[in-house]
């Protein structure tokens, strides 16, 4: 017997896709050039709310290279096409029609109004300036409180309200807990806060791009999308195309973070234009367009109350949200805050819970899923208010958490919001994090700095988070009126030469599926890592799938791959037994070989594949193929958790925050590739920290996005971040055969409250109990010196550099 | 993000460049490193009919010694300024400030002259140029002339350069043996200054013999903190003297308001940062 090969799962393999992604020697949508291809450029509304009284395209049509100019009415004369909203959160949700190009009114600055088609992208852009649009200004609705105020002007006049829907969960009604009003009125302590989740920009690296080729009966669409399968079905439904005549390809895609989880007006317009002209059409946006027209994330106002007895036992939790949808509902826009509803109770045993959420329209860019989608918002609010409750009770914030969290021997545990957490060990993750962080040592230093009245104060922030990953089971999604199931598909093709093609319905856009899936299949089939190719993102080769979002790829799609591999082995076993003239029951399968138990006789799976290809000698009734398919629908979500600890230094003279150390101990179950996990954690932490300290999409009072460039929308770089200490505990998920949970969003979800808690902790002795995000130096300084938590909000004007060029009208002299 | 069409010329001498500008009329634009101009063109905030690229004019590049001054060619990149021994020995403040400009890619392309000509009040090289009493050598259709930094910077993005003028070089009087520090404050590492303080001092024993202090982004143009300079000169450089002197830093400033800071906060920062800049400059 040879020794067992070292398993692939668990190896820190360098990602096989990285060379081509990093060098750019690959196919991005914008690299695609087809014979006869023409280019589309979009004219976007400069104003946030206006009636379009006239559009004159005649001069633009005369411009060099211009082939056509279309308005909304040209593309959709009947005014029938509306972008899909796949998650109506209530039966009476108000869902305004979102046209491909504005018809009648523009409802946010950046909404596309007309399309120029020209021979080159430059000519298309040149002609935009020649389109003459008459706008008649309408009152601009901005800000959640303003939008829901009595007598507020309306975004969509015909709807009669700015409220889209109200969604409520009440544990008393659900039977999962008590009545929150009662709980609160009989509690020793109630702490109430209003937290603002600022608006964020997903800031994926590759701008959106689409190419549509209508020259064959089956139309082909390339798009920089996270969701090629959803896009195919939705484009067919939205535009009334026969679905079998649509092929969608997501080639290599440069990031998404939820921002490419959409079916966009630009994609649909490109299809309609391509069909009208009978020519391939390309549209690639500029970064300036991304900022105003790709969907934004977050933007909620959270009113949260928590009640407890003096000893720190939580008795109730009440949450009332207003969620800014922007001008229309995106594909799952209304659902984002609803996803959060299940996460406010987090890792705690809370006996009574009520959640309400009102989704609201304003004259701004749409909001929709952004890394974490609902869960970061919920985690922020609960983890922030846990610190405030601890301060109110005079308890150590970690002790308060420990007192209330679900103990490791209490799993499976059904929460007050009705989810059943299959597994977890909050004690273990916390103990490891506390030790790596030197919690006690930092608390000592904090006390010393306070006593000395140091200019630089130290604060410690905690976030003990969990999240629901996998966006499945389908039956639960159905109960929430989500427009699709939550299964995932995989297929395996055994090639005659023994090589393997794996087809996945997940759609990577930077995550490293090709490496991770290869590692899984290598172990399952006992074939070499390099002998496996992962096919994805083309609905012609990967005909079935639900794509990548919500940390679902591994926990759902990865399991489908395992199931498909199991079917290959089952088929191969029959053939192997036949070839070796043994009984199936006497065969063992290990390291890619079927061995007759107790003998040296074996046959490799590659040999079986060749024999099946030849099909000369197969057992009776066996089809000549080992290929297999599987669709996996999990029985439960998966629930990664972790303990994140942040030490922040606050310069009280300037308000500047410097993160001194950051420790995360995450429990994401079984790890396929530690290097990929590390990458997801680092990026996730950076994004969550960015919400806490840096990023905000800001509108001025006219509804103009003033943070419209990366000079003003502050995405941090490595220089702004500490060296992270990332570690793990491993409590296998019990709901899937790999024991995996998902890691795509963990860092983003956990880190934001850890950072804000740390900063507030550093200056709490100055009377500060909250500072609004992002914690800019001015806000922190004001909070310390002026007792002002929200002031110093961004003004209407942009900062230095490009922004100031803009505001100085016309730039350099 | 595609610029409007324009004609492109790349002359090989300053004389030709000035002629090209004059020929092209009002709508011509000089291209140096392009780090500020190209975004403006791509966002179509400007649409010149002719772009005159200075990149092929050798005489605009490099640093030379001219007795009592160091002369820096307008087309010398930030990267070269940072590493130039003459700049280090005689105008250390400029080297220190240039270290904080943007990132390596931008520093390899962006030019000293481009930064001054662009005159972004948040740009980092204006205040050092002012503090060091630099003189700008300008060539236009009427020949060459020299203007002081104080006259050169006129308003937001506005200098005394006429449309057909080219900034040829800056003459920086030698500040040999002066120590210097550029204290830059911003929200993320790679960004323009919210506020910054350029300080250079000449110490004799423990006493401040001379001090020059310039403020970045505290008005539409760089500001010289003369009251601070006066409060420092002739004093011993102890913490209390520096603190008291720095209290004058906001005098005569009129900063803008933007998303990052209002007037009160910027003026507060100017004081705090001035104290830190002088302390660090004294420390060498
Ligand atoms: C990402 C990024 C970050 C940045 N961060 C900073 C920062 O932190 N601090 C900072 O100070 N700057 C920063 N900059 C700006 C950078 O320093 C630029 O290089 C500089 O502002 C302009 O120099 P340039 O050579 O690129 O000029 P260009 O962009 O080519 O020209 C700028 C303007 O000056 C005019 N001009 C240029 N040279 C001459 C000349 N010789 N005579 C007459 N007119 C001329 C041009 O016509 C144009 O109007 C940043 C730029 C970028 C892209």
XYZ file of C-alpha atoms in Angstrom, chain A residues 121-122 125-126 286-288 455 651-656 693-695 709 711 714-717 719-720 774-778 781-782 786 792-795 797-802 804-806 808 810-813, chain B residues 1-5 29 35-37 39-40 42-46 117-118 120-122 156-159 185-194 217 256-262 264-266 268-269 272-273 276:
102
model
C -16.386 55.109 -27.998
C -14.788 58.534 -28.376
C -18.936 60.401 -26.004
C -18.327 63.512 -28.116
C -16.278 55.389 -16.787
C -15.495 55.493 -13.082
C -17.497 58.718 -12.841
C -2.769 63.564 24.253
C -5.118 61.946 18.941
C -7.348 64.204 21.010
C -5.649 67.330 19.638
C -6.629 66.587 16.052
C -9.270 63.863 16.299
C -7.230 61.551 14.106
C -13.374 55.629 9.336
C -13.267 56.742 5.726
C -15.955 56.105 3.173
C -14.328 60.574 -7.500
C -10.210 61.836 -4.510
C -11.892 57.768 0.471
C -11.035 54.146 -0.099
C -8.161 53.354 2.243
C -4.931 51.732 1.123
C -0.854 52.445 4.383
C -3.958 53.399 6.339
C -17.365 57.729 9.091
C -15.347 58.838 12.082
C -13.503 61.621 10.321
C -10.932 63.516 12.367
C -13.209 66.549 12.492
C -12.390 66.206 17.491
C -15.794 67.831 17.782
C -17.701 70.143 21.684
C -19.011 68.106 11.328
C -20.976 66.138 8.833
C -19.601 66.433 5.388
C -20.409 69.723 3.793
C -18.372 70.778 -1.215
C -15.738 68.266 -2.021
C -12.246 68.086 -0.619
C -8.946 68.827 -2.278
C -7.613 67.696 -5.569
C -10.004 66.632 -8.284
C -11.740 71.107 -5.781
C -11.028 71.312 -9.484
C -14.661 70.498 -9.975
C -13.655 75.742 -8.887
C -13.392 74.561 -15.151
C -10.248 73.600 -13.349
C -6.742 74.742 -14.061
C -6.321 78.130 -15.643
C -13.872 59.508 -19.575
C -12.476 60.255 -22.983
C -11.152 63.786 -23.540
C -12.685 65.947 -26.236
C -10.581 65.965 -29.416
C -3.011 74.119 -22.761
C -1.360 64.088 -13.387
C -3.713 66.987 -12.895
C -4.422 67.970 -16.481
C -8.230 64.040 -15.198
C -9.498 67.516 -16.051
C -11.054 63.236 -19.219
C -13.831 64.636 -17.103
C -14.241 67.254 -19.814
C -13.934 70.067 -17.316
C -11.638 71.591 -19.890
C 1.457 76.109 -12.276
C -1.619 74.097 -11.367
C -4.201 73.730 -6.264
C -4.368 75.282 -2.787
C -4.244 71.730 -1.386
C -7.567 79.018 -6.519
C -5.869 77.387 -9.510
C -4.731 80.815 -10.680
C -1.196 82.110 -11.108
C -2.646 66.149 7.681
C -5.096 64.119 5.658
C -7.642 61.376 6.156
C -5.996 58.696 4.071
C -2.301 58.355 3.356
C -2.461 59.030 -0.351
C -4.288 62.303 -0.621
C -3.917 66.001 -0.926
C -3.486 67.964 2.271
C -6.458 68.969 4.369
C -4.725 74.854 2.104
C -12.341 76.929 2.566
C -15.038 74.637 3.880
C -15.336 71.155 2.428
C -16.459 67.688 3.408
C -13.433 67.131 5.570
C -13.128 70.350 7.520
C -14.787 73.645 8.259
C -12.825 76.500 12.754
C -11.376 73.017 12.524
C -8.879 73.951 9.825
C -7.368 74.679 14.905
C -5.380 72.161 12.886
C -1.585 72.129 16.255
C 0.327 71.189 13.127
C 4.448 69.847 15.525
